[in-house]
Coordinates of N, CA and C in Angstrom, one line a residue:
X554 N -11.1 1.4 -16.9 CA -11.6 2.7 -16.9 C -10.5 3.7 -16.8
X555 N -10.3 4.4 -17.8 CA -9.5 5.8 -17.6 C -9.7 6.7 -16.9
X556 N -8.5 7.4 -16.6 CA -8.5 8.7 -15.5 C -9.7 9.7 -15.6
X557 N -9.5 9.9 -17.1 CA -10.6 11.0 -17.2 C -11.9 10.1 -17.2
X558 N -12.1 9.3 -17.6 CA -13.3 8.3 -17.3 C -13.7 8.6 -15.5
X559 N -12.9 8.2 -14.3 CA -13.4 8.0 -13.5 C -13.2 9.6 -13.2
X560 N -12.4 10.7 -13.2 CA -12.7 12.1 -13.0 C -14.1 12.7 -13.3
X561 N -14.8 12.1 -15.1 CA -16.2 12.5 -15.0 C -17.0 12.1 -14.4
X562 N -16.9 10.8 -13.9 CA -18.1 10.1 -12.7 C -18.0 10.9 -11.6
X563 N -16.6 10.8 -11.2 CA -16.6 12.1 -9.6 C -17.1 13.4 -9.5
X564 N -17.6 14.0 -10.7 CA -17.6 15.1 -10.9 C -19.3 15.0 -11.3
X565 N -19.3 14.2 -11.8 CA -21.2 13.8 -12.0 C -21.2 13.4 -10.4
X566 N -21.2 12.5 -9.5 CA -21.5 12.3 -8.5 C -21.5 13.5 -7.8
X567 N -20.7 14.2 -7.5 CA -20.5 15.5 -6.9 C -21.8 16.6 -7.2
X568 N -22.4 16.7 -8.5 CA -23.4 17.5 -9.2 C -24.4 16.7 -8.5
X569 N -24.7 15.8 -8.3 CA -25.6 14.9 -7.6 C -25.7 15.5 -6.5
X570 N -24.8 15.0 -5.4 CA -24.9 15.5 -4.1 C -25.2 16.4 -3.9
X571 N -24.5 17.7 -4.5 CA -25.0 19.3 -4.5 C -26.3 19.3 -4.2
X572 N -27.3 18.7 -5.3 CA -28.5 18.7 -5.7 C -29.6 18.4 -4.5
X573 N -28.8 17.1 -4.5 CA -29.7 16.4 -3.4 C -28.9 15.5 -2.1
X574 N -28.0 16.2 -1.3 CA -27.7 15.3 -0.8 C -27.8 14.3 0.4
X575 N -29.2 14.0 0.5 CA -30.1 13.4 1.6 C -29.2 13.5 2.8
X576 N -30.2 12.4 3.8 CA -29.9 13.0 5.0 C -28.7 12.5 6.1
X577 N -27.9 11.5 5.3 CA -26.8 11.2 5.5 C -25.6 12.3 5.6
X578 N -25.6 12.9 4.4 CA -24.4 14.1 4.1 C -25.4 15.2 4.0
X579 N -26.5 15.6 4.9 CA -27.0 16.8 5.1 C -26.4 17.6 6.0
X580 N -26.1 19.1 5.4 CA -25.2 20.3 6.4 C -23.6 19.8 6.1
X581 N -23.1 18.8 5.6 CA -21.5 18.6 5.6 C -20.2 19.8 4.8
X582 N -21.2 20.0 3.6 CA -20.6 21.4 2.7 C -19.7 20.7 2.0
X583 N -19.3 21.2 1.2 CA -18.1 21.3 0.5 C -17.9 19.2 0.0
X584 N -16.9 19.1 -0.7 CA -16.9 18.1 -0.9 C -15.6 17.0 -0.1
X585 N -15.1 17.3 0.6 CA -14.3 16.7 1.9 C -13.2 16.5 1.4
X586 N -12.5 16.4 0.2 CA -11.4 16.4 0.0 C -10.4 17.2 -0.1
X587 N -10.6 18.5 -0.1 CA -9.6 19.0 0.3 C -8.5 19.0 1.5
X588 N -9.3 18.9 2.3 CA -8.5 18.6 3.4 C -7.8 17.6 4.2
X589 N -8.4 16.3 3.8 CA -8.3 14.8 4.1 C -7.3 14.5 3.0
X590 N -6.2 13.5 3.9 CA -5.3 13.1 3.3 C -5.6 11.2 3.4
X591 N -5.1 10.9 2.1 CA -5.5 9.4 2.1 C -4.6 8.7 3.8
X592 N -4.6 6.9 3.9 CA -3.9 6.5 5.0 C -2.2 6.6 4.1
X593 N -1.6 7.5 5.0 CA -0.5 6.9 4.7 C 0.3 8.7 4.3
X594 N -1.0 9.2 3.3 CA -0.1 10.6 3.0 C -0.2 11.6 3.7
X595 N -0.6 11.5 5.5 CA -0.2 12.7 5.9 C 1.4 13.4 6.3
X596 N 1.9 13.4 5.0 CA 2.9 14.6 5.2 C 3.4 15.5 3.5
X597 N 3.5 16.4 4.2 CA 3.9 17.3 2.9 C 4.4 17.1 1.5
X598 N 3.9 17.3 0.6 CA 3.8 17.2 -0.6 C 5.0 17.5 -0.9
X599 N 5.7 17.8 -0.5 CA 7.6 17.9 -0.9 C 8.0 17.0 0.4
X600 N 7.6 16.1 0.9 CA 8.1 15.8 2.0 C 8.4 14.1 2.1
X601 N 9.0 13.6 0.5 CA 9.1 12.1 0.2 C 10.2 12.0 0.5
X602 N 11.2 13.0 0.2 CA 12.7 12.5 0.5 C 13.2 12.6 2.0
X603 N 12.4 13.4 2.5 CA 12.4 13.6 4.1 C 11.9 11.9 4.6
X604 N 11.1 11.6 4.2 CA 10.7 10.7 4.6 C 11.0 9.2 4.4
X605 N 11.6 9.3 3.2 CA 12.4 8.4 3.2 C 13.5 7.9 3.8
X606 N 14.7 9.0 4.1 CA 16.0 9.6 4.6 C 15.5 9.1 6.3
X607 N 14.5 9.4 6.7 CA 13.8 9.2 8.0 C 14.0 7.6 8.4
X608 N 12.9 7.0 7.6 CA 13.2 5.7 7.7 C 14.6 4.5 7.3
X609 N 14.9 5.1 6.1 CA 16.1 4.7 5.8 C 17.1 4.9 6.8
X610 N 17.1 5.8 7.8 CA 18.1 5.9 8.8 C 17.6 4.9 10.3
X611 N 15.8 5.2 10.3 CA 15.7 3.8 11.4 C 16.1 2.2 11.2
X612 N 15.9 2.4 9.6 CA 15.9 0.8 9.3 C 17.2 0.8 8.0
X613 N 18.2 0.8 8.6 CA 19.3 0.7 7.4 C 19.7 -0.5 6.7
X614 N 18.9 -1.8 7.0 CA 19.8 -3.0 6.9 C 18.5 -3.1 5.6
X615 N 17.4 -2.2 5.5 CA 16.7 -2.3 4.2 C 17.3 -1.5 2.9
X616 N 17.3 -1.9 1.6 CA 18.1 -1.3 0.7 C 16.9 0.4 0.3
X617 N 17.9 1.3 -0.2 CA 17.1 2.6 -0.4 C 16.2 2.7 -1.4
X618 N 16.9 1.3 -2.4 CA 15.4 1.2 -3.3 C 13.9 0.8 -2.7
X619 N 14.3 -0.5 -2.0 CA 13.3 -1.0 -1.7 C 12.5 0.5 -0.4
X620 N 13.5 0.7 0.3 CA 12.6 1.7 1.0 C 11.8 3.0 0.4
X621 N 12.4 3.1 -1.0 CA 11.9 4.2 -1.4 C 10.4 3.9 -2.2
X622 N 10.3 2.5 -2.4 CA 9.1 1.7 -3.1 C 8.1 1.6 -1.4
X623 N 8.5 1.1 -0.5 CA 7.6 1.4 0.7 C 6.8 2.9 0.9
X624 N 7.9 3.6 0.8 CA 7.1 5.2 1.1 C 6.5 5.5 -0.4
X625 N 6.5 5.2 -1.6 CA 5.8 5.5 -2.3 C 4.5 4.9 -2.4
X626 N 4.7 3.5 -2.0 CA 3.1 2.7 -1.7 C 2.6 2.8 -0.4
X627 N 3.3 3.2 0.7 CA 2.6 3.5 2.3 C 2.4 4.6 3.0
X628 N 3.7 5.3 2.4 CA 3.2 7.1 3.0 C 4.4 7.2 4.3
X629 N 3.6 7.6 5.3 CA 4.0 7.4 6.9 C 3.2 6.3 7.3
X630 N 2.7 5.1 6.6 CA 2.1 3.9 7.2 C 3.5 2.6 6.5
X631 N 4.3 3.3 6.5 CA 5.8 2.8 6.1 C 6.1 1.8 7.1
X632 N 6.0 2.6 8.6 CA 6.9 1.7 10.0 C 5.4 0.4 10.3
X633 N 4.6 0.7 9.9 CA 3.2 -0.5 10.2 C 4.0 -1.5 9.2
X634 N 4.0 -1.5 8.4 CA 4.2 -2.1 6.9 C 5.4 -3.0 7.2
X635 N 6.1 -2.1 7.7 CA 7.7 -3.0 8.0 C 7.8 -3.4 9.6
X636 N 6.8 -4.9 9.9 CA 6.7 -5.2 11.1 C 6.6 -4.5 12.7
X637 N 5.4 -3.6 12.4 CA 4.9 -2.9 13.3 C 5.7 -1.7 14.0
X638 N 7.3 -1.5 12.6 CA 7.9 -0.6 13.3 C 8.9 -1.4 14.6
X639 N 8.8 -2.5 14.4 CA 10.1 -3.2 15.2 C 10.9 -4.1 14.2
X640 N 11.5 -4.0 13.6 CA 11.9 -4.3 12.6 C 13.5 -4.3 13.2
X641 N 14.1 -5.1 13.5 CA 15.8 -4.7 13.5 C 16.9 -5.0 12.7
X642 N 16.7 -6.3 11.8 CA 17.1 -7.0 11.1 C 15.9 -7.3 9.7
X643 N 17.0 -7.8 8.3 CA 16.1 -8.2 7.4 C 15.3 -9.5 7.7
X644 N 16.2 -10.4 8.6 CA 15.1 -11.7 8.8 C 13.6 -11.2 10.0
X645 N 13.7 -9.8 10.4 CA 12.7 -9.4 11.1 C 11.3 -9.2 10.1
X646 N 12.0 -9.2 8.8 CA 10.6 -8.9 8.3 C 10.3 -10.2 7.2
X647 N 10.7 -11.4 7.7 CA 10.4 -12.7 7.2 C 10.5 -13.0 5.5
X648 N 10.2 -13.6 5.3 CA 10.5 -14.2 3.9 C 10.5 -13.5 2.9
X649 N 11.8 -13.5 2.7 CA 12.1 -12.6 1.3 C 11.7 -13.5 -0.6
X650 N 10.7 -12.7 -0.6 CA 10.1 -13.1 -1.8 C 10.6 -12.4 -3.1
X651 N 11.4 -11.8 -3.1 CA 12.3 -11.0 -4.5 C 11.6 -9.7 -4.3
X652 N 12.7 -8.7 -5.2 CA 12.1 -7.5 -6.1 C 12.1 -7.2 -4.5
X653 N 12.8 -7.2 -3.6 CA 12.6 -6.2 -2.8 C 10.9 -6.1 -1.5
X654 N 10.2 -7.4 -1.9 CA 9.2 -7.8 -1.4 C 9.1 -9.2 -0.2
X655 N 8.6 -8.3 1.0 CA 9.3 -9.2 2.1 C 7.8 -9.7 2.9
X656 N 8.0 -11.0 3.7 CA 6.3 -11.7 4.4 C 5.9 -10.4 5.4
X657 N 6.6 -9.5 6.0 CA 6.1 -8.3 6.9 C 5.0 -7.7 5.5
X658 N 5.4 -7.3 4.8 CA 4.1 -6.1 3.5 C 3.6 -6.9 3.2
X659 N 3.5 -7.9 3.0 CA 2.6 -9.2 2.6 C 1.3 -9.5 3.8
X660 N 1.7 -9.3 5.2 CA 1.0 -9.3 6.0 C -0.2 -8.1 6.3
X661 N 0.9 -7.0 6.0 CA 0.3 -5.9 5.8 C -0.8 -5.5 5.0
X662 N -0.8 -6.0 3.5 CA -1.6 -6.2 2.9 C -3.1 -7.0 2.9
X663 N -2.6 -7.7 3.6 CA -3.5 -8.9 3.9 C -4.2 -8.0 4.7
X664 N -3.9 -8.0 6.1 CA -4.7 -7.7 7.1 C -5.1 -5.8 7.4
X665 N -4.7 -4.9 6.2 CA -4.6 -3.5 6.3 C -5.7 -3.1 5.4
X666 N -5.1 -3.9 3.8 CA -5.7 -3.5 2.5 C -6.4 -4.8 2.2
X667 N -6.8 -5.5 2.8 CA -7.7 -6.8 2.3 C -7.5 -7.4 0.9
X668 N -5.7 -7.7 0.6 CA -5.5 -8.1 -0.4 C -5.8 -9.7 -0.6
X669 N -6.2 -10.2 -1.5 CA -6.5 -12.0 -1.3 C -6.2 -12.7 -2.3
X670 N -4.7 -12.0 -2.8 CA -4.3 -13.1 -3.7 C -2.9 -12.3 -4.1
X671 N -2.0 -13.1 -4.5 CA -0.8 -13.0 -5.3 C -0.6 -12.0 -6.4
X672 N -1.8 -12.4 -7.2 CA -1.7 -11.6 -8.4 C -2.2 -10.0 -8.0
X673 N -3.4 -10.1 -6.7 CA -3.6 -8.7 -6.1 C -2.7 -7.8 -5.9
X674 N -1.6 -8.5 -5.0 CA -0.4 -7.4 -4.5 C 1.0 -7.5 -5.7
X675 N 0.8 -8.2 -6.2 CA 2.3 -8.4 -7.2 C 1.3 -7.1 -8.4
X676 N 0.8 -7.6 -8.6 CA 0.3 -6.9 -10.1 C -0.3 -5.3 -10.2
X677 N -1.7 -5.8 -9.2 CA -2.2 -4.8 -9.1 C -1.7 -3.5 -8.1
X678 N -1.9 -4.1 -6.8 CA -1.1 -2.9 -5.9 C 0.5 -2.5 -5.9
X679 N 1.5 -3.5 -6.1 CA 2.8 -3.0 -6.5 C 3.2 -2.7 -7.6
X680 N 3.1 -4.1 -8.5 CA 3.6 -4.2 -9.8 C 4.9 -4.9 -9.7
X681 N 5.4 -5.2 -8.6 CA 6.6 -6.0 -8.1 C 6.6 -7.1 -9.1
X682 N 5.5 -7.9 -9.6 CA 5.6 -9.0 -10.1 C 6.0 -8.7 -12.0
X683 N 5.7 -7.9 -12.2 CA 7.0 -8.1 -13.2 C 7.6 -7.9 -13.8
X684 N 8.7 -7.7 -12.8 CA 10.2 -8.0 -12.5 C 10.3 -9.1 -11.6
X685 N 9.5 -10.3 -11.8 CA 9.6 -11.4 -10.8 C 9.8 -12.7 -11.3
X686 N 9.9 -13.8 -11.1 CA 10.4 -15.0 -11.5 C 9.3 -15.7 -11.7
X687 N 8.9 -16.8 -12.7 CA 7.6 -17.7 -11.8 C 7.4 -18.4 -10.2
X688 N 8.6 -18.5 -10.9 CA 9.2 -19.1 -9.1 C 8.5 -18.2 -8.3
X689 N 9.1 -17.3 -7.7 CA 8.6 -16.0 -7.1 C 7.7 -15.4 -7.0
X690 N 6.8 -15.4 -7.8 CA 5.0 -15.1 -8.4 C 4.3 -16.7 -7.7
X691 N 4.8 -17.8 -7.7 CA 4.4 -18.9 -7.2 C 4.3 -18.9 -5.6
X692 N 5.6 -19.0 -5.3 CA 6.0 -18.6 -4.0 C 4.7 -17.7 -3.3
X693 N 4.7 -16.6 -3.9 CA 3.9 -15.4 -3.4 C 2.2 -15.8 -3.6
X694 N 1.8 -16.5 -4.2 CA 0.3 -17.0 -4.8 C 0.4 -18.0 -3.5
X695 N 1.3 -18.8 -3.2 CA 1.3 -20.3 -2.3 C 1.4 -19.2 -0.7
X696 N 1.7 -18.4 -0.3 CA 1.5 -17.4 0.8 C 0.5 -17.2 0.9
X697 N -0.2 -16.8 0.1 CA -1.3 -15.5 0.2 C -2.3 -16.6 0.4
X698 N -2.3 -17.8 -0.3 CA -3.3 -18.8 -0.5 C -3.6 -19.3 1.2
X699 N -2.5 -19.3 1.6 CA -2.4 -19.7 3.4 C -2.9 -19.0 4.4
X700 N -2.6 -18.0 3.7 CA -2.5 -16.4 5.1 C -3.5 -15.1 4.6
X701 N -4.4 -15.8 3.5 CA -5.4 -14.4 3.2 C -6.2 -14.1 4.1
X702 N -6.6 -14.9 5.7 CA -7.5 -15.2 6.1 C -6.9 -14.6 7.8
X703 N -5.5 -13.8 8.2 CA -4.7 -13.8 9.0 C -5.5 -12.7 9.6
X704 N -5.8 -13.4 11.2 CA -6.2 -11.9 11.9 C -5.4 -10.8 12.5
X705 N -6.1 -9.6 12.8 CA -5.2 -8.3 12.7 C -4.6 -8.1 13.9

């Protein structure tokens, strides 16, 4: 589905609710997004390189690519992502699976964004995977296959 594809459904949905919006969203007003920021992007819309610079100075032993690929997929849910925010070392965030993809976001995934497969987080939610190896895509399929099921 295209952008403008799913823009007209939101916008038909929205004409909907106006209309009739039973007794669930009765009295709520307006359509709630303006104000509400998704998990991850409560901070300022000029406020990625701050944010980055932030983390990249808590956690320096991570490279600024890879950290700059965290804050663009996590927001400020960056320090959750990277082992609860205790992170001191790269072996703190477990198995380095390439491309800058480590078993801490892997966990994350799992247990945050209810990812349940390899191809989920390589392809769809990163795109890590390709720039990845089979090896590496394998590796990452043989994880997820183990640990889709890990409690929170």
């Amino acid at each position: 589905m295209s952008l403008a594809e799913r823009s007209t459904y939101r916008k038909l949905a929205e004409a909907v609710l106006e209309k009739e919006p039973g007794p669930c969203l009765a009295g709520r007003g307006g359509d709630g997004q303006q104000s509400v920021a998704l998990p991850g992007g409560d901070f300022p819309v000029d406020g990625y390189d701050a944010l980055v610079a932030k983390y990249s100075a808590r956690y320096p032993f991570v490279r600024r690519k890879v950290m700059q690929r965290l804050v663009r997929h996590h927001g400020t849910e960056t320090l959750e992502a990277v082992q609860r925010g205790t992170a001191s070392s790269l072996a703190d965030l477990g198995t380095d699976f390439g491309n800058g993809l480590y078993e801490a976001e892997l966990k994350w995934f799992v247990q945050h964004e209810w990812a349940v497969s390899g191809e989920d987080v390589l392809f769809r939610r990163t795109r890590l995977g390709i720039a990845m190896s089979e090896s590496q895509i394998a590796n990452v399929n043989e994880w997820m296959a183990r640990n889709r099921t890990m409690p929170v």
